mmCIF file of C-alpha atoms in Angstrom:
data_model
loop_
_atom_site.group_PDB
_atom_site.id
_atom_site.type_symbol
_atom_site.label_atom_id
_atom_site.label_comp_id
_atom_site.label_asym_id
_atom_site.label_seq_id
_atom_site.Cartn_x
_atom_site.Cartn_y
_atom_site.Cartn_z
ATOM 1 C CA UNK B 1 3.372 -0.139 23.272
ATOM 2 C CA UNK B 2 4.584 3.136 24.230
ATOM 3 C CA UNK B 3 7.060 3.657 21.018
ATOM 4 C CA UNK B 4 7.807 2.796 17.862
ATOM 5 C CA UNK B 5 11.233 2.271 16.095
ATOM 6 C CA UNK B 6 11.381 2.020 12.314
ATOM 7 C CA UNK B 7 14.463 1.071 9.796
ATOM 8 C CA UNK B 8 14.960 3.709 7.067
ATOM 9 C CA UNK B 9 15.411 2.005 3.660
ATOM 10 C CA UNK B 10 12.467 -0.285 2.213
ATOM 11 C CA UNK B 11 10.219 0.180 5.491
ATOM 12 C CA UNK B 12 9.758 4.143 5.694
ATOM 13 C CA UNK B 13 10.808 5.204 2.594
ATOM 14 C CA UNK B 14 12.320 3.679 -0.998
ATOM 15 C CA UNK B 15 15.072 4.549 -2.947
ATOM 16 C CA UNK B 16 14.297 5.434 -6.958
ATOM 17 C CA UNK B 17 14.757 2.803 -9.740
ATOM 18 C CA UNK B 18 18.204 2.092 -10.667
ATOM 19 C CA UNK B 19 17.226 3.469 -14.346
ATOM 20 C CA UNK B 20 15.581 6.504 -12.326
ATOM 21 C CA UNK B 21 19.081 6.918 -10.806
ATOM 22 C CA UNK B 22 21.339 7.098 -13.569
ATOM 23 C CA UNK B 23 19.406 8.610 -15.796
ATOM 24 C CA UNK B 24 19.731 11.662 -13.137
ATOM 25 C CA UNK B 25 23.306 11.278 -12.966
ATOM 26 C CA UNK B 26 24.069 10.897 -16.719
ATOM 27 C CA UNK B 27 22.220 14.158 -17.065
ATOM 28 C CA UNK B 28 23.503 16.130 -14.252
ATOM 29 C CA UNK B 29 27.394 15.284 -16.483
ATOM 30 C CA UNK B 30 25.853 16.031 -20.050
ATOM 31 C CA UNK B 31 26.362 12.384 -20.723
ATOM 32 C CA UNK B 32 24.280 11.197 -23.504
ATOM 33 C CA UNK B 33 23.770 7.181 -23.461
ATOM 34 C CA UNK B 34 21.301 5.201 -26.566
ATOM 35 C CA UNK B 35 18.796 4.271 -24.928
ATOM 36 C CA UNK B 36 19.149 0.494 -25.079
ATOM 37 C CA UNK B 37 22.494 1.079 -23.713
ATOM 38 C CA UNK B 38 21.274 2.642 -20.795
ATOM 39 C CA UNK B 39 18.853 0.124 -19.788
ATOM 40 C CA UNK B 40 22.043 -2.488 -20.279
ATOM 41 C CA UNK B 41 23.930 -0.342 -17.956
ATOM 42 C CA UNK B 42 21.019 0.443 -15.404
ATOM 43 C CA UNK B 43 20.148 -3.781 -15.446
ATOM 44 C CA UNK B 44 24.147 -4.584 -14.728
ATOM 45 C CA UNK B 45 23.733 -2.127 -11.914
ATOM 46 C CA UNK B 46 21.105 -3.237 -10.726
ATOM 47 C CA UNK B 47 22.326 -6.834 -10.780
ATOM 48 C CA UNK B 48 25.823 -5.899 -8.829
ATOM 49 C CA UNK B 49 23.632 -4.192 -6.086
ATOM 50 C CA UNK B 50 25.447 -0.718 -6.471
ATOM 51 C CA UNK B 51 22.285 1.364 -5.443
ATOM 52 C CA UNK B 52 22.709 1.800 -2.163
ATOM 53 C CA UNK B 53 19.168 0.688 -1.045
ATOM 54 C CA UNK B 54 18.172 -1.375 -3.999
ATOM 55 C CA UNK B 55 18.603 -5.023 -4.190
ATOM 56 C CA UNK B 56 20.976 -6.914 -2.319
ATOM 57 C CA UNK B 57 23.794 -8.099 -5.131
ATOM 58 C CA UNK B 58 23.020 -11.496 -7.176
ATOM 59 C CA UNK B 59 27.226 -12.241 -6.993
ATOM 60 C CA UNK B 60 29.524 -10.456 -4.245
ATOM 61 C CA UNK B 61 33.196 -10.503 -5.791
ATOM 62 C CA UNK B 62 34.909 -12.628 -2.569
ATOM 63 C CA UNK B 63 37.249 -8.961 -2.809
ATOM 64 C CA UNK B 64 34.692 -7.106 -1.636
ATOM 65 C CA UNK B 65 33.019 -9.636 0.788
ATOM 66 C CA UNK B 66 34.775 -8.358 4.104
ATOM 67 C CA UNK B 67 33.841 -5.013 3.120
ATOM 68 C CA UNK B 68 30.510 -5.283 2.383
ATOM 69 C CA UNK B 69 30.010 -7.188 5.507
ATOM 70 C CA UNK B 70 31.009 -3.910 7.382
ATOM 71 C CA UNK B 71 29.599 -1.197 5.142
ATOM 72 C CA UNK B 72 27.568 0.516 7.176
ATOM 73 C CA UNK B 73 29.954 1.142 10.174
ATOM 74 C CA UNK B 74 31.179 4.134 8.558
ATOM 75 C CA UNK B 75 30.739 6.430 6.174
ATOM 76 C CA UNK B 76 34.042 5.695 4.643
ATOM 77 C CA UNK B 77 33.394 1.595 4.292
ATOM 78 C CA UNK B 78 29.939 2.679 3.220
ATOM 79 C CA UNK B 79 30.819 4.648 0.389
ATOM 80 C CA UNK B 80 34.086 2.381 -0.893
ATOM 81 C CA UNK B 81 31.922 -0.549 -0.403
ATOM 82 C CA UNK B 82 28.775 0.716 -2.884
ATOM 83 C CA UNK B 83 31.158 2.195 -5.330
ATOM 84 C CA UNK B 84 33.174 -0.530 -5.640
ATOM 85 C CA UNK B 85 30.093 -2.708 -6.672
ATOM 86 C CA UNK B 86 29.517 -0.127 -9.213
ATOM 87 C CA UNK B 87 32.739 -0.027 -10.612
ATOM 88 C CA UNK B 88 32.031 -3.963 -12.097
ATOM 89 C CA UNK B 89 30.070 -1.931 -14.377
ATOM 90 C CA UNK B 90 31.738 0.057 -17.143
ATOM 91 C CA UNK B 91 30.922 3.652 -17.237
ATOM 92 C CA UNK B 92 31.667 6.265 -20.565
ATOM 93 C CA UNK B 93 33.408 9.024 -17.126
ATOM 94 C CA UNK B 94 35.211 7.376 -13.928
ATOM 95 C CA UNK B 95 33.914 10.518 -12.339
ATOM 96 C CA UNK B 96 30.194 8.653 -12.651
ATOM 97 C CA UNK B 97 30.499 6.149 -10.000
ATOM 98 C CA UNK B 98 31.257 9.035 -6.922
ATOM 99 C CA UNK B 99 28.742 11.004 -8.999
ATOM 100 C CA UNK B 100 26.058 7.912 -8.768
ATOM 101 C CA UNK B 101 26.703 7.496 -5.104
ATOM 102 C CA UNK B 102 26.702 10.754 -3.946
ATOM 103 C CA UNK B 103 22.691 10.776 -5.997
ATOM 104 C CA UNK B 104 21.583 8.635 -3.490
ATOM 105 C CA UNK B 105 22.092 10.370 -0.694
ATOM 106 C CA UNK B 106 20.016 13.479 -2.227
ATOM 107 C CA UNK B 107 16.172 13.604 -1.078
ATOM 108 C CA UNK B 108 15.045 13.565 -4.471
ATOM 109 C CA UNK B 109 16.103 10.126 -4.570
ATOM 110 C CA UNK B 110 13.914 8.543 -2.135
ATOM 111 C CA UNK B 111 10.117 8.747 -1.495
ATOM 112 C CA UNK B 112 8.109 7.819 1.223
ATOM 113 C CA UNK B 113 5.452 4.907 1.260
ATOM 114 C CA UNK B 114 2.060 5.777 0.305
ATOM 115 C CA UNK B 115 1.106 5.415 4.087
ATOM 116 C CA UNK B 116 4.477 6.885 5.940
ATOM 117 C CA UNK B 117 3.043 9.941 6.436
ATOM 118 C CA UNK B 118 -0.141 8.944 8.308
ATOM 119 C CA UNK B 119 1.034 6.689 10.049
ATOM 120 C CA UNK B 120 3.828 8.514 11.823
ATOM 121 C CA UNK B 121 0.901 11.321 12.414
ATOM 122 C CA UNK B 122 -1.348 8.637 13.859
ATOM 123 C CA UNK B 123 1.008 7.659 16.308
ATOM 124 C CA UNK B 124 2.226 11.208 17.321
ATOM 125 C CA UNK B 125 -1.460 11.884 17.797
ATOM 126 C CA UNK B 126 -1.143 9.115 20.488
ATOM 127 C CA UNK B 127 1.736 9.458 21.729
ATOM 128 C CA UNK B 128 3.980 7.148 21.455
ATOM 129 C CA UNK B 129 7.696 7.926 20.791
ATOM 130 C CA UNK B 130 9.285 7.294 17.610
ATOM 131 C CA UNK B 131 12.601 6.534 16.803
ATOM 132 C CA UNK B 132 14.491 5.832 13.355
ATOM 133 C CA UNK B 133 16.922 2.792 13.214
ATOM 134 C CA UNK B 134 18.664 2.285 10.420
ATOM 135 C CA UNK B 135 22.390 0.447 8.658
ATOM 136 C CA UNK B 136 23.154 3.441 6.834
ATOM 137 C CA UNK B 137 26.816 5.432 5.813
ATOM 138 C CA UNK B 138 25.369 9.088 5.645
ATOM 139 C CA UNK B 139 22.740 11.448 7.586
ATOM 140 C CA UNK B 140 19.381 10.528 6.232
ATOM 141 C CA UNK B 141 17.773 13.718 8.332
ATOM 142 C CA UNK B 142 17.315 15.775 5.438
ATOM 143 C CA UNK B 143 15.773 13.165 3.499
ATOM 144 C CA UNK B 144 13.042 12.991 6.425
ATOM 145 C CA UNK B 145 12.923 17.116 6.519
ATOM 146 C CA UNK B 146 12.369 17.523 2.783
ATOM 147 C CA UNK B 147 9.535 15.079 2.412
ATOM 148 C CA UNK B 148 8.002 16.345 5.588
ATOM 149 C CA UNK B 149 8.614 13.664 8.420
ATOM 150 C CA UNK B 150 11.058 14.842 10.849
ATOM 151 C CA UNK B 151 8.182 16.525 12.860
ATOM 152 C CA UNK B 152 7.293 12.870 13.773
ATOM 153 C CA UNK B 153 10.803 11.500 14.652
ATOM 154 C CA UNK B 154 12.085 11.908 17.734
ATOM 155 C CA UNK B 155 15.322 10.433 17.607
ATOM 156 C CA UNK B 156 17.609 8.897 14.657
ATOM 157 C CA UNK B 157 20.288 5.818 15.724
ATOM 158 C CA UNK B 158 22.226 5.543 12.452
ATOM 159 C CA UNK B 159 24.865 2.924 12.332
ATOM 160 C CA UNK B 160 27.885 4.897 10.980
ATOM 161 C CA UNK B 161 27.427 7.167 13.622
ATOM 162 C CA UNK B 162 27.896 4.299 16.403
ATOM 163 C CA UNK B 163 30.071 2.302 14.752
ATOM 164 C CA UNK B 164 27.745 -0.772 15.321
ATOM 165 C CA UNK B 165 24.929 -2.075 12.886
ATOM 166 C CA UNK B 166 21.756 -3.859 13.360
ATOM 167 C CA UNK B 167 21.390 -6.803 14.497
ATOM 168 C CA UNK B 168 23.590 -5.162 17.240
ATOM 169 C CA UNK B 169 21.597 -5.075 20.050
ATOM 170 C CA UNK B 170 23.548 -2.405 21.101
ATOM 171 C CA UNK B 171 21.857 0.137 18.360
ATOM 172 C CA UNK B 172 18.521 -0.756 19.709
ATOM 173 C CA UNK B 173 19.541 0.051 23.335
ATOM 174 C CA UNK B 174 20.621 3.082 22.234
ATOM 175 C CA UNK B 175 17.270 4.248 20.570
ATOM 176 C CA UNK B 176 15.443 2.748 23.333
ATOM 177 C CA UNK B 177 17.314 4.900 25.625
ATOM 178 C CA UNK B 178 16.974 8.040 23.712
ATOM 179 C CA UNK B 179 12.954 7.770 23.916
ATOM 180 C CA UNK B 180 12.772 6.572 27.313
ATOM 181 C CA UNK B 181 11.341 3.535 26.091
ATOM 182 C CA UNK B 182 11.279 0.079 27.741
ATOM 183 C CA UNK B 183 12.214 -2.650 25.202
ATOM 184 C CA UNK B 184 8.883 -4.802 26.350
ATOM 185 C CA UNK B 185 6.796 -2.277 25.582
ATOM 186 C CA UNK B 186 8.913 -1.220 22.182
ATOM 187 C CA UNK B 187 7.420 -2.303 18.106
ATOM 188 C CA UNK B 188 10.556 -2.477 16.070
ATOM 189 C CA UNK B 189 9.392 -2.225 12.576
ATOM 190 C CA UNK B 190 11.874 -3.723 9.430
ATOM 191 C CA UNK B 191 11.590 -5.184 5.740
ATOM 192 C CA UNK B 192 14.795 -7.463 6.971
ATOM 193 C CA UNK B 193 14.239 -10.052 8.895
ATOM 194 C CA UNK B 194 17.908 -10.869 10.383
ATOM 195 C CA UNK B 195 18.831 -6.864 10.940
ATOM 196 C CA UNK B 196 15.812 -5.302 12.218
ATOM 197 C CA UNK B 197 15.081 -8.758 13.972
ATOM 198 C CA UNK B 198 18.385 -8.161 16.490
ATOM 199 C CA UNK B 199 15.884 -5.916 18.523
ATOM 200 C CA UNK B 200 14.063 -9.224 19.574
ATOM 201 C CA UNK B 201 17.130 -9.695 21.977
ATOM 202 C CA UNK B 202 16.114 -7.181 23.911
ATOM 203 C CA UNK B 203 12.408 -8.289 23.986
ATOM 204 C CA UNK B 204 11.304 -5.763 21.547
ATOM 205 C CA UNK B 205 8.199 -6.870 19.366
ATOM 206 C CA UNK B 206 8.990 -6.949 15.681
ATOM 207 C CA UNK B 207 6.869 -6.885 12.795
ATOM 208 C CA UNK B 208 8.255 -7.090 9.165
ATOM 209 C CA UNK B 209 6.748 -5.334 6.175
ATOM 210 C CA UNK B 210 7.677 -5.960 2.187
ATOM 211 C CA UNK B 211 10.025 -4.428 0.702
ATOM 212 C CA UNK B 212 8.622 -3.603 -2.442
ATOM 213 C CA UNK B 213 8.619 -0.431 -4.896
ATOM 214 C CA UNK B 214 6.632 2.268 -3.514
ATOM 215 C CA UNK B 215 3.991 1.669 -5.642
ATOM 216 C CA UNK B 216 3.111 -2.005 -5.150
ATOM 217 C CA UNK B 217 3.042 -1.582 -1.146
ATOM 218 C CA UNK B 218 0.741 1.713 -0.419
ATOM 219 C CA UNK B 219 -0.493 0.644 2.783
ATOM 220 C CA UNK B 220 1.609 -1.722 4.271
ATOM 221 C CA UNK B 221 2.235 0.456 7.290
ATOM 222 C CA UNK B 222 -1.172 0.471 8.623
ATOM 223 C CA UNK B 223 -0.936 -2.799 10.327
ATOM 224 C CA UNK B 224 1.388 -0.931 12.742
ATOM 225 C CA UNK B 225 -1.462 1.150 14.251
ATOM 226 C CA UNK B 226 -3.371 -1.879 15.471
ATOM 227 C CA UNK B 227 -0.263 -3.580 16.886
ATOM 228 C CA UNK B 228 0.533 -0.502 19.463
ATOM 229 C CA UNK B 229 -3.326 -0.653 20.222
#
């Protein structure tokens, strides 16, 4: 393998705990919940899949089905898409549900797996290109400069800014073609099986990892090493 291409979201690096999230919020506005309430309102969150990153949601209202279908071909759709899934959820300031999304998009709400970091190092060391693939509505660059990665990345394909999202072929070209890489000899790496798989159609190797809190999964990376052997 001469490169590497890894999705963002539950591969490289996970978002914070929906209670994690608006508890920051709720406290960046002075808002003051009980805290049995806030649990209530972090769980119905959680269940309408309004973290951007989080789980996928348990009931998609059929209004926002064509929508959320598209999300991450923009940054527009993106953002009407997530805060429209929050806005099932009542909230004590209408102000809150911009306010929750814009969290996410803040470094402080992500952290990188246990193993990101040496990993990307091990396969600069050898040097293999490495490219960042990701469905996503905003620039997740600064996410990768505050925790320390972007010395390893050397290029970012992000949906919104190609209109197109994985399992687009097209996205993966693109990568490809920004690292001078030849699909054959490409490792796409993914937690989702039907997005990050689209780069098989281009006879890119894939290999899936958990998506799982940080926490449960701190080496689940390292199997990538011995597939680019």
């Amino acid at each position: 393998m001469t490169a590497v291409l890894f999705d963002f979201s539950g591969t490289l690096f996970r978002i914070e705990s929906t209670e994690s999230w608006l508890r920051a919020v709720l406290d960046e506005a002075g808002i003051t919940l009980p805290e049995p309430e806030l649990s209530r309102t972090a769980k119905d969150l959680h269940v309408a899949g309004a973290l951007p990153g989080g789980a996928t949601p348990e009931q998609l209202p059929a209004e926002l089905a064509e929508m959320w279908a598209i999300r991450d071909q923009s940054s527009q759709l993106h953002r009407s898409a997530y805060t429209a899934a929050a806005r099932q959820v009542p909230l004590p300031d209408p102000a809150l549900y911009d306010a929750l999304y814009d969290r996410h998009m803040t470094p402080p709400a992500w952290s990188p797996y246990p193993d990101a970091p040496e990993v990307l190092r091990a396969l600069r060391e050898r040097g293999i290109g490495i490219g960042v693939v990701s469905n996503i509505g905003w620039d997740l660059r600064p996410v990768f400069r505050e925790h320390g990665l972007d010395r390893y990345v050397d290029t970012y394909v992000l949906s919104y800014e190609h209109g197109i999202q994985k399992p687009d072929p097209r996205l993966f070209t693109v990568a490809c073609e920004a690292l001078g890489a030849d699909p054959r000899l490409t490792l796409m790496v993914g937690d989702d099986r039907r997005a990050d798989g689209g780069a098989s159609a281009l006879g890119c190797r894939v290999h899936f990892v958990d998506h799982l809190p940080a926490e449960e999964r701190p080496d689940g990376l390292r199997g990538v090493l011995e597939l680019v052997d």
